PDB file of C-alpha atoms and ligand atoms in Angstrom:
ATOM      1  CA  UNK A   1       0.000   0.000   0.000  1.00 41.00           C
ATOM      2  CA  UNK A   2       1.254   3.354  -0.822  1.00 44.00           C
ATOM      3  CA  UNK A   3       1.780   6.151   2.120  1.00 52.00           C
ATOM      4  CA  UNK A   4       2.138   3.050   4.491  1.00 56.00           C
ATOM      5  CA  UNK A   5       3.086   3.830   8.300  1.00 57.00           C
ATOM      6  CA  UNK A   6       5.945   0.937   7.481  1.00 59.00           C
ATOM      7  CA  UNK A   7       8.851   1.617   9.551  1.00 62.00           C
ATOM      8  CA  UNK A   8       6.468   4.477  11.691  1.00 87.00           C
ATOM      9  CA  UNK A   9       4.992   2.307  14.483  1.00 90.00           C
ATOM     10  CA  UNK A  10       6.370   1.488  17.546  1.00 92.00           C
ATOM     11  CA  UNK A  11       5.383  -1.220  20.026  1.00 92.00           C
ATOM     12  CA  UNK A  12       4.582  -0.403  23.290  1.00 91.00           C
ATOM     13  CA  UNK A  13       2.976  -2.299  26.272  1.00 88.00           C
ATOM     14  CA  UNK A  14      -0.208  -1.435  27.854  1.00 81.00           C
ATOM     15  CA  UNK A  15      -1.052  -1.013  30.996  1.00 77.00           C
ATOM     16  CA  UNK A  16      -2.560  -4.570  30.078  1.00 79.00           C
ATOM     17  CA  UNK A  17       0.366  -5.672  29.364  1.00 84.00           C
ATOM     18  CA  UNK A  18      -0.925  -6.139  25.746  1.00 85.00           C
ATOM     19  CA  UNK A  19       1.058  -4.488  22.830  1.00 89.00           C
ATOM     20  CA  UNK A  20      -0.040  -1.384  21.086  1.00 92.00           C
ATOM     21  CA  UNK A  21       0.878   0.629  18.515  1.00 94.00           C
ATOM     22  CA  UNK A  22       1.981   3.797  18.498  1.00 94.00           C
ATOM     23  CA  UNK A  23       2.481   6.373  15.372  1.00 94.00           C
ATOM     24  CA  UNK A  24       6.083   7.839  15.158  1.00 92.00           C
ATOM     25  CA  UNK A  25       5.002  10.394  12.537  1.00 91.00           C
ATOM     26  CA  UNK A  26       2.084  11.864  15.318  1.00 93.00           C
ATOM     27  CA  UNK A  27       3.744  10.895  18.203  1.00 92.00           C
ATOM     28  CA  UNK A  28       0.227   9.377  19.476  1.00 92.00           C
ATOM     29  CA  UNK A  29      -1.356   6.464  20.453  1.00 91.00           C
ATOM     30  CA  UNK A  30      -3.758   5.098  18.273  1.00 93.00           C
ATOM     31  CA  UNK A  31      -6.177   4.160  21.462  1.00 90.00           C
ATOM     32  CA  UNK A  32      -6.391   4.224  24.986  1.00 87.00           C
ATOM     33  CA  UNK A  33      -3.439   2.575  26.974  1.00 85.00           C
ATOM     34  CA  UNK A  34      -5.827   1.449  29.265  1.00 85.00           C
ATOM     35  CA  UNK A  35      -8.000  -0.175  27.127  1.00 88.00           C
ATOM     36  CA  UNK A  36      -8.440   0.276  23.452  1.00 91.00           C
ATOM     37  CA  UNK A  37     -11.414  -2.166  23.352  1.00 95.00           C
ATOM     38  CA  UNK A  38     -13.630  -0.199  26.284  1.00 95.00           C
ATOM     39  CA  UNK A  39     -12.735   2.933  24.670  1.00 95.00           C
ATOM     40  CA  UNK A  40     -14.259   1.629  21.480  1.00 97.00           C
ATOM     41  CA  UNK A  41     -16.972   0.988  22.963  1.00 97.00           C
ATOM     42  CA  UNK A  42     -17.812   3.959  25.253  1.00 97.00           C
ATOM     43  CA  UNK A  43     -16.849   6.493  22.971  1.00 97.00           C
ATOM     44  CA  UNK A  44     -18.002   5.277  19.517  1.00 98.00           C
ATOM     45  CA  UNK A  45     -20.672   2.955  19.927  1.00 98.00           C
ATOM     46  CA  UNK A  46     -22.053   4.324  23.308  1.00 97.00           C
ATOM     47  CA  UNK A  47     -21.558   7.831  22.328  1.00 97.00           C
ATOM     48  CA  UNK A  48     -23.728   7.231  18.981  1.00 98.00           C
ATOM     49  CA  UNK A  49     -26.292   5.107  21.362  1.00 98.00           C
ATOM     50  CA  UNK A  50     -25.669   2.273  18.784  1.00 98.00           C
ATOM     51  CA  UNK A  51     -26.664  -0.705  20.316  1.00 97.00           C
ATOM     52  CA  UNK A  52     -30.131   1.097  20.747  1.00 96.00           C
ATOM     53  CA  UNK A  53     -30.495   2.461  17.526  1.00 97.00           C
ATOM     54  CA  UNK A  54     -29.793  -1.017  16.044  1.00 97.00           C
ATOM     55  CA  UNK A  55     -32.150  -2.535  18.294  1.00 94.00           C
ATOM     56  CA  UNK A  56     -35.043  -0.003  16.800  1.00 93.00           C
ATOM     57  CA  UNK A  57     -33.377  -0.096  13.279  1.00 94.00           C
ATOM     58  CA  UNK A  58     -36.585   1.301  11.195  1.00 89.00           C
ATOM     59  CA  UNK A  59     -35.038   1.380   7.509  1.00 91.00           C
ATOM     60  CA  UNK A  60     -33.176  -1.965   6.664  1.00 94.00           C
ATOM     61  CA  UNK A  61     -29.868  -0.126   6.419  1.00 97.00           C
ATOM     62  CA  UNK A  62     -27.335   2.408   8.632  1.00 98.00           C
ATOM     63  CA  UNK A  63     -23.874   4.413   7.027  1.00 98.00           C
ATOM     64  CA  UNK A  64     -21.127   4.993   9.486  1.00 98.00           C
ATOM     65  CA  UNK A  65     -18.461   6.983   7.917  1.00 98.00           C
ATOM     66  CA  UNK A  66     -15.108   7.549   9.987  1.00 98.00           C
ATOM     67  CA  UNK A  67     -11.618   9.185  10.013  1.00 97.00           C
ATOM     68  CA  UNK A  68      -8.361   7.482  10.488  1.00 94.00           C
ATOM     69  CA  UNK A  69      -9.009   3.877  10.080  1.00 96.00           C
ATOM     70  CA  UNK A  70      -5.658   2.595  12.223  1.00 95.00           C
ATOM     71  CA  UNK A  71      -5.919  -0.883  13.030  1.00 96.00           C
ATOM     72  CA  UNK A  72      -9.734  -1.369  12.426  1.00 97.00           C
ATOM     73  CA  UNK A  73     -10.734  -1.082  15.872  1.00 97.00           C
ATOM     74  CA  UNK A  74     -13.337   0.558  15.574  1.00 98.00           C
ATOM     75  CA  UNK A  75     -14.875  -0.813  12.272  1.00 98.00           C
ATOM     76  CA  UNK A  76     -14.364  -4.240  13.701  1.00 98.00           C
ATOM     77  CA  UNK A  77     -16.057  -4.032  17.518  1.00 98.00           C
ATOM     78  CA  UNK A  78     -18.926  -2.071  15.249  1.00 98.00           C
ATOM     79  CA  UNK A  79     -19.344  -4.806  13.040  1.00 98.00           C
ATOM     80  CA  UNK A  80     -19.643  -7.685  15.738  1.00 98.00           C
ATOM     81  CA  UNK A  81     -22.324  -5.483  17.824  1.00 98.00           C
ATOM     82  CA  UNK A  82     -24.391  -4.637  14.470  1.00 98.00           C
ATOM     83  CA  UNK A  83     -23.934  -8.572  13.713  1.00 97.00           C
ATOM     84  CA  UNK A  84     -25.563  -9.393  17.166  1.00 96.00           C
ATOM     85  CA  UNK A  85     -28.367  -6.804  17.577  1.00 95.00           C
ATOM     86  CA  UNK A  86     -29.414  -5.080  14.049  1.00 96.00           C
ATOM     87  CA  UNK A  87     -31.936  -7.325  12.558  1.00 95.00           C
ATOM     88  CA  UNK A  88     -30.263 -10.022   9.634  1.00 94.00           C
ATOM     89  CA  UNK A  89     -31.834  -8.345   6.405  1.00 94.00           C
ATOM     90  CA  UNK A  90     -30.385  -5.129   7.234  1.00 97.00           C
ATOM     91  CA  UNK A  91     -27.082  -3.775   5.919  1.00 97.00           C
ATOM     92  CA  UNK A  92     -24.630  -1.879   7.553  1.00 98.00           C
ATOM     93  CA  UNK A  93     -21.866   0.231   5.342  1.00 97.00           C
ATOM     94  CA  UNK A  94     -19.014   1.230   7.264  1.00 98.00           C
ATOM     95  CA  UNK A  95     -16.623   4.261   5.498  1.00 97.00           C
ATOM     96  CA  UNK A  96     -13.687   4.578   6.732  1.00 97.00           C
ATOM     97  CA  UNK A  97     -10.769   6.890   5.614  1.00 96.00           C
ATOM     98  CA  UNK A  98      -6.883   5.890   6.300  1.00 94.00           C
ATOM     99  CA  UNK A  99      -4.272   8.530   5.003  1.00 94.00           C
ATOM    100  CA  UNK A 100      -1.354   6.141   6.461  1.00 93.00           C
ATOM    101  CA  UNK A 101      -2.388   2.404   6.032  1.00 93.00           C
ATOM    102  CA  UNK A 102      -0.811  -0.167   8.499  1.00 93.00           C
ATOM    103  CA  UNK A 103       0.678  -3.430   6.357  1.00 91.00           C
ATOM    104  CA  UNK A 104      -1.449  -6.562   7.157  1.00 92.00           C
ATOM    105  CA  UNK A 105       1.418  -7.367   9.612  1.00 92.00           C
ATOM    106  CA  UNK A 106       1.345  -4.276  11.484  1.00 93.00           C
ATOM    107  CA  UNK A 107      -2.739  -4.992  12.007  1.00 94.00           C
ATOM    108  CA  UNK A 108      -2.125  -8.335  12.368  1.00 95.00           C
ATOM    109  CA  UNK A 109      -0.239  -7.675  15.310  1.00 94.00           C
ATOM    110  CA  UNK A 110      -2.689  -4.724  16.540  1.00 95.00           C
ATOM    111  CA  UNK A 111      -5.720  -7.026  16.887  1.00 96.00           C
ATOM    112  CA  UNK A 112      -3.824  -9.975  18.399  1.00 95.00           C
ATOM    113  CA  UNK A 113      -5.053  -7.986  21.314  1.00 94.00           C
ATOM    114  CA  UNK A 114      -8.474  -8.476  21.024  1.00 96.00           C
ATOM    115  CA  UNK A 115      -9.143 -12.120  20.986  1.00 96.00           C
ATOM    116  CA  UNK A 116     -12.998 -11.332  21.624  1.00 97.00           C
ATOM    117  CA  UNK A 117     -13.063  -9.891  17.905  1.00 97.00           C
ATOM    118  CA  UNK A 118     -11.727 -12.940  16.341  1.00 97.00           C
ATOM    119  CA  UNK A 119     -14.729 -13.967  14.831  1.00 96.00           C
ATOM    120  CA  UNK A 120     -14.486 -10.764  12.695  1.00 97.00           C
ATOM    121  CA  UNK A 121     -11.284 -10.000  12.834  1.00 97.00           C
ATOM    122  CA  UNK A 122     -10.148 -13.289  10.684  1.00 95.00           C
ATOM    123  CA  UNK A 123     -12.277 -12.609   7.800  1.00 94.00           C
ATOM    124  CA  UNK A 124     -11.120  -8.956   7.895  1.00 95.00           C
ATOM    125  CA  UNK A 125      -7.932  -9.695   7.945  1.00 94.00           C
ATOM    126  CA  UNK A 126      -8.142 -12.562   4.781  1.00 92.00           C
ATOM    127  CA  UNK A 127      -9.643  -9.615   3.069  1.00 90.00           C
ATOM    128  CA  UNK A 128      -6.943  -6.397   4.128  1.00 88.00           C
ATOM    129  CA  UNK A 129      -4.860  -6.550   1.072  1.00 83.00           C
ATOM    130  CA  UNK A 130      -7.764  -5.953  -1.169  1.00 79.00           C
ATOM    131  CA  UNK A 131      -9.626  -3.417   0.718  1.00 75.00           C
ATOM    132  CA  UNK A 132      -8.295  -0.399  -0.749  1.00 73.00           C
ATOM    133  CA  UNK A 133     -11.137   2.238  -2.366  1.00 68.00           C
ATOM    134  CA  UNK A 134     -13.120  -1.196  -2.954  1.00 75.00           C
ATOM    135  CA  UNK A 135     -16.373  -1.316  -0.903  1.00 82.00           C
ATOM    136  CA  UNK A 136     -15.992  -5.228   0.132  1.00 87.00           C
ATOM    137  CA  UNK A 137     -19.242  -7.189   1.847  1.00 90.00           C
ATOM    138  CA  UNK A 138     -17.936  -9.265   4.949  1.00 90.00           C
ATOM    139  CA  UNK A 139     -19.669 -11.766   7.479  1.00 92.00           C
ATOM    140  CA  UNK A 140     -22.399 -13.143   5.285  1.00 91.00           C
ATOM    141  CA  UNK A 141     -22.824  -9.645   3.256  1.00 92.00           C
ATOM    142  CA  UNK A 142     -24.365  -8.103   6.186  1.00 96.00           C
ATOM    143  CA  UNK A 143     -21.403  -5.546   6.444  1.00 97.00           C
ATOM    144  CA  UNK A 144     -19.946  -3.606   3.792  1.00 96.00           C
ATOM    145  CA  UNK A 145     -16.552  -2.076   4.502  1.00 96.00           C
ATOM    146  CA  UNK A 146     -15.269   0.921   1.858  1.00 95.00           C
ATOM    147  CA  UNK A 147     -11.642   1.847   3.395  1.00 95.00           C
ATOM    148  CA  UNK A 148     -10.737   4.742   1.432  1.00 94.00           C
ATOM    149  CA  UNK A 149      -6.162   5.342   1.782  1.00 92.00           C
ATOM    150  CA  UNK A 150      -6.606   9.319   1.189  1.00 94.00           C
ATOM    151  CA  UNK A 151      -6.670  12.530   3.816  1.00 96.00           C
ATOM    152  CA  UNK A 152     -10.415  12.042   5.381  1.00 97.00           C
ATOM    153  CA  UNK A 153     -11.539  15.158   3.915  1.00 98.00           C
ATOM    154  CA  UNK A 154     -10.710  14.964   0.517  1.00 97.00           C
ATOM    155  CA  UNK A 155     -11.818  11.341   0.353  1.00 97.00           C
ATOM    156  CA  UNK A 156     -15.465  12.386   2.389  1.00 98.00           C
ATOM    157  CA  UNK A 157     -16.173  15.617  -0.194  1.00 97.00           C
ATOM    158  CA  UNK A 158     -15.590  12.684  -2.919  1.00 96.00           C
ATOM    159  CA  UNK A 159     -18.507  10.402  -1.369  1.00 97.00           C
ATOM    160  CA  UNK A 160     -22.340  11.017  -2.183  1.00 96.00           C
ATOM    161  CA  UNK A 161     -24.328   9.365   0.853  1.00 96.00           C
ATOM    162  CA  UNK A 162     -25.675  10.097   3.707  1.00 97.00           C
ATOM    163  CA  UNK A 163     -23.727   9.374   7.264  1.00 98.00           C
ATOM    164  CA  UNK A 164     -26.207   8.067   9.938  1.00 98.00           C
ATOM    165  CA  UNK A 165     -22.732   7.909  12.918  1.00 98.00           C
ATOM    166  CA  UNK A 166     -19.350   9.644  12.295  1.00 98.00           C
ATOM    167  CA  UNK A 167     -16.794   8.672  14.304  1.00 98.00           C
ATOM    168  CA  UNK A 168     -14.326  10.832  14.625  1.00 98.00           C
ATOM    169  CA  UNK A 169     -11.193   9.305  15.112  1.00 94.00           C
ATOM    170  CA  UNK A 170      -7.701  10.449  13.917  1.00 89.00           C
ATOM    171  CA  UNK A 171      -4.952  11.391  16.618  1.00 93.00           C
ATOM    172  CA  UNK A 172      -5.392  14.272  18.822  1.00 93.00           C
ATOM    173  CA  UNK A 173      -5.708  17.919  17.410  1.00 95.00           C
ATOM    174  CA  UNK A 174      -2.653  19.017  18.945  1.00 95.00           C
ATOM    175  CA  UNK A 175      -0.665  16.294  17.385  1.00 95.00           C
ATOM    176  CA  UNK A 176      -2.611  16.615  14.170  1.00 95.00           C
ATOM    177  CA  UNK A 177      -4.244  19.765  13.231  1.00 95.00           C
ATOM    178  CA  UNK A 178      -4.692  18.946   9.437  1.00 94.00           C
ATOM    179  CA  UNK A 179      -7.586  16.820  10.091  1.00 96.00           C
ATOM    180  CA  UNK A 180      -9.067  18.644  12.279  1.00 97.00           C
ATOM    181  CA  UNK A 181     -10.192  21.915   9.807  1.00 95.00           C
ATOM    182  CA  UNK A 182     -13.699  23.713   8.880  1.00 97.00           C
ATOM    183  CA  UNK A 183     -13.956  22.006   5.764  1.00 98.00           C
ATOM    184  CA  UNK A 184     -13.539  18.037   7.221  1.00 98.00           C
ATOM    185  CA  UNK A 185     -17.315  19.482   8.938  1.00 98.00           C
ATOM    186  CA  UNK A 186     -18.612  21.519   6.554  1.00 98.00           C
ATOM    187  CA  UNK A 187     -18.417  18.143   4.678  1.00 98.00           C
ATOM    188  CA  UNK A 188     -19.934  16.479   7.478  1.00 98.00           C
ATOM    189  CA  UNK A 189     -22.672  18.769   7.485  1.00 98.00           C
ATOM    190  CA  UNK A 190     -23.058  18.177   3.224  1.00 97.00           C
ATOM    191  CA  UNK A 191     -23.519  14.003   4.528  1.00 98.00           C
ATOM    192  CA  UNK A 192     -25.510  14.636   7.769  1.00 98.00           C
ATOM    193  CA  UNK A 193     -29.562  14.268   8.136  1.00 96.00           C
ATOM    194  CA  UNK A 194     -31.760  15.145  11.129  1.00 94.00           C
ATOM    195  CA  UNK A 195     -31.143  11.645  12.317  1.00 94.00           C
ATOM    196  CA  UNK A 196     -27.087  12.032  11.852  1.00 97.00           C
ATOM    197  CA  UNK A 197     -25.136  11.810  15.494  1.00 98.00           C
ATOM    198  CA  UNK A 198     -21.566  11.917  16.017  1.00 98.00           C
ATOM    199  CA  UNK A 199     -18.311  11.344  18.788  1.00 98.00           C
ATOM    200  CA  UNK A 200     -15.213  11.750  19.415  1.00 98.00           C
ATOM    201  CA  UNK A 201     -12.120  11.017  22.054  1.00 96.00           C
ATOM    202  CA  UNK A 202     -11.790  14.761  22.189  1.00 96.00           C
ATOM    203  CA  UNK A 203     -12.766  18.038  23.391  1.00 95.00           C
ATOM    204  CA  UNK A 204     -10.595  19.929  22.304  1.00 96.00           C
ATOM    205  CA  UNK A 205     -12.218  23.898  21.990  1.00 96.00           C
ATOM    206  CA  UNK A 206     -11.357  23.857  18.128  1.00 96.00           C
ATOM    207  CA  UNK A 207     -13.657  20.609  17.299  1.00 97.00           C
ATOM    208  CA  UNK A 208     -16.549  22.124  19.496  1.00 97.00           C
ATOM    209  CA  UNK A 209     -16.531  25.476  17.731  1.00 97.00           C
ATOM    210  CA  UNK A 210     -15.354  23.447  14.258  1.00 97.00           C
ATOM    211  CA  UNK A 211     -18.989  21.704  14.821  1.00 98.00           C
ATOM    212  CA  UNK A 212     -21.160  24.064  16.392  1.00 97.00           C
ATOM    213  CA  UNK A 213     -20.592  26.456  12.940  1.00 97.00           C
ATOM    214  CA  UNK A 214     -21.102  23.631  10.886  1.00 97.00           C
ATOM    215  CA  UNK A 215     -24.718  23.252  12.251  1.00 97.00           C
ATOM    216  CA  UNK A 216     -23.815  20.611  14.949  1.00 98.00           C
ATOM    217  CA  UNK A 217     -25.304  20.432  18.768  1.00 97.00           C
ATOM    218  CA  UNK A 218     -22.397  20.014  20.439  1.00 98.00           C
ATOM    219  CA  UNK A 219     -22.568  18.154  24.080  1.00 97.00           C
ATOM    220  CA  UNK A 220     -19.339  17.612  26.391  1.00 96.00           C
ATOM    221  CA  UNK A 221     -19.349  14.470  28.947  1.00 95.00           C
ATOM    222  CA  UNK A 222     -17.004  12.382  30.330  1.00 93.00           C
ATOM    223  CA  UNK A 223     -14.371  11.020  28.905  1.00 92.00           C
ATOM    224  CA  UNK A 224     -12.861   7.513  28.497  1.00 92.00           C
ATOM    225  CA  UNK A 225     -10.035   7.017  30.929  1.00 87.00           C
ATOM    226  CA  UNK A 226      -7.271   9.637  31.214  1.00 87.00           C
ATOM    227  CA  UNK A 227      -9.820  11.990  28.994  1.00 88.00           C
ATOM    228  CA  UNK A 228     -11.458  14.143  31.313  1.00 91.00           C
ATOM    229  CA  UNK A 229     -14.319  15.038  28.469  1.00 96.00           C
ATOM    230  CA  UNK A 230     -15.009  14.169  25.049  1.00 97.00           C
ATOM    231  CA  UNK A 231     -17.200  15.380  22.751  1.00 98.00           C
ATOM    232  CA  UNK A 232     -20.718  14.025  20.853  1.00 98.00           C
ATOM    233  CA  UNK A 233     -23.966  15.577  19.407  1.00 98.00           C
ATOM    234  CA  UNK A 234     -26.180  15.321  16.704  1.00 98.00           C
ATOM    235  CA  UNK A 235     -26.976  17.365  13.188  1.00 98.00           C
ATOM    236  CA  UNK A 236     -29.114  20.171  13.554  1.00 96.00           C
ATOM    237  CA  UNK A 237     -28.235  22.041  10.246  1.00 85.00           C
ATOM    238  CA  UNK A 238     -27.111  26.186  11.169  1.00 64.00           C
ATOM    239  CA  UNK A 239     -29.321  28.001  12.886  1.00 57.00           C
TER     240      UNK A 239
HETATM  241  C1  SAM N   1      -5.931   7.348  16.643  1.00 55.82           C
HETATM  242  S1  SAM N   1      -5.658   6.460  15.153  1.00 55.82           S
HETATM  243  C2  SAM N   1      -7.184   5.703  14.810  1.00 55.82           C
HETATM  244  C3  SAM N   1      -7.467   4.461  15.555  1.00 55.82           C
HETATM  245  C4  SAM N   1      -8.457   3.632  14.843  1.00 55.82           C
HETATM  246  N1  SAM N   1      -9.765   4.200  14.716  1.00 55.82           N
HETATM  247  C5  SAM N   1      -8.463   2.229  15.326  1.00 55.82           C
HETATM  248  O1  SAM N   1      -9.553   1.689  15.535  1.00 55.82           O
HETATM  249  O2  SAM N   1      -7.368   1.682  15.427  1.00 55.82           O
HETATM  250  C6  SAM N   1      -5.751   7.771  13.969  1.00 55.82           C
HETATM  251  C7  SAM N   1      -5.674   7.306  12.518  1.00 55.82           C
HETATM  252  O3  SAM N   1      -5.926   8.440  11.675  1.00 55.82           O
HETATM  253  C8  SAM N   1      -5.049   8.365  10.573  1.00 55.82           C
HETATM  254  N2  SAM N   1      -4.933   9.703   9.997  1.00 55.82           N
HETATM  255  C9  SAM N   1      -4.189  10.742  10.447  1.00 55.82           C
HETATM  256  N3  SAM N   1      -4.377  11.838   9.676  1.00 55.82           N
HETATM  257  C10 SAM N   1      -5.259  11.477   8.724  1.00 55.82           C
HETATM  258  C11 SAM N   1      -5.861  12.182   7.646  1.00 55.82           C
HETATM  259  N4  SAM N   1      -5.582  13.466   7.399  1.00 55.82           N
HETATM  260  N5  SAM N   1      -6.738  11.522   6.868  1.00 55.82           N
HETATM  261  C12 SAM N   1      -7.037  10.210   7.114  1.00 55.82           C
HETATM  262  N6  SAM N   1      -6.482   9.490   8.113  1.00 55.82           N
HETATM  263  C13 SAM N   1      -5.622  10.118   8.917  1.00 55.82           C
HETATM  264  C14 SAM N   1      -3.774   7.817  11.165  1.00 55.82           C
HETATM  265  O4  SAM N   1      -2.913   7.285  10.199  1.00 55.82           O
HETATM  266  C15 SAM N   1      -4.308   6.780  12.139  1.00 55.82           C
HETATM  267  O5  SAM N   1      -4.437   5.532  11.554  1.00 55.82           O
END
């Protein structure tokens, strides 16, 4: 893959004990060093009130689009809980964009972590070669996975859908203020509906405002771990 992070990961041990990536080029972690899985899951999934939504799925199909891809995380813990609570004929289609792609070996190593995930993880990986720009249908075509290797916002003003969940992932604004800009939201705003929710790890003051002019309600709460608050809210469209 082009643009890889080859040679720009380091392994470090969590807190776990369990070994974790970490991006050179950023000088970040790519999740929690407490606990990449629970942070998944209580900033993501629990901060788009996913498992409910699926639960009450009315149409027979639900778009997640997402920024910074890393090890597949988040895509992956998102696929299992849509594969145990959305009902079977509906479809989920996960976007994801990844400016610098991990090699299979790097993710390989990433999700060894996670051995609750292996029943997706497996297929994923047999499939992680292939992936790029491709939209690919995984675990019985229930999931569809488009992983798009571009910067998130030129890759999201390219797409023509509508987002149900961001997730806004992508190393922290300090370390990364590229990805962070007015016109990664204005094009979240072009993709977002009445229905559209969103969250993120951080709170940092230039996401909230970022958001809040791009027609966002904005809410802070707690954050996972070290993170005293994090940020997630729902489209509105500007007031
Ligand atoms: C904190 S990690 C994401 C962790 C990930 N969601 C997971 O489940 O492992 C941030 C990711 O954003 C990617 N990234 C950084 N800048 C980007 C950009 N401008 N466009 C797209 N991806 C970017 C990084 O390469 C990295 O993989």
């Amino acid at each position: 893959m082009q643009n890889s992070t080859h040679g720009n990961i380091e392994w470090r041990t969590s807190q776990q004990g369990l070994l974790q990536p970490y991006s050179t080029i950023f000088d970040d972690v790519y999740y929690s060093s407490d606990n990449g899985l629970l942070e998944t899951d209580y900033v993501f999934l629990q901060g788009n009130h996913l498992t409910q939504r699926w639960q009450q799925l009315s149409s027979n199909h639900f778009t997640i689009i997402e920024t910074g891809f890393g090890t597949g995380l988040n895509f992956l813990y998102a696929a299992q809980l849509w594969l145990n609570h959305a009902p079977k004929n509906a479809h989920l289609h996960f976007i994801s964009t990844e400016k610098y792609p991990l090699t299979l070996q790097e993710i390989s190593t990433a999700l060894q972590a996670w051995p609750t995930l292996n029943d997706v993880s497996q297929p994923f990986l047999d499939q992680y070669n292939a992936l790029s720009h491709i939209p690919t249908q995984l675990f019985d075509n229930r999931v569809q996975l488009t992983l798009l290797l571009d910067d998130a916002t030129a890759s999201i003003t390219n797409l023509e859908t509508t987002a149900d969940a961001w997730f806004l992932d992508g190393f922290s604004p300090a370390k990364n203020p590229k990805m962070w800009q007015p016109a990664l939201f204005a094009q979240m705003a072009r993709l977002s509906t009445s229905n559209t929710t969103f969250s993120t790890f951080t709170s940092a003051g230039m996401v909230k405002r970022g958001l809040q002019e791009a027609g966002f309600l904005v809410n802070k709460q707690a954050g996972y771990g070290k993170k005293r608050e994090m940020l997630t809210g729902s489209f509105t469209g500007v007031l």
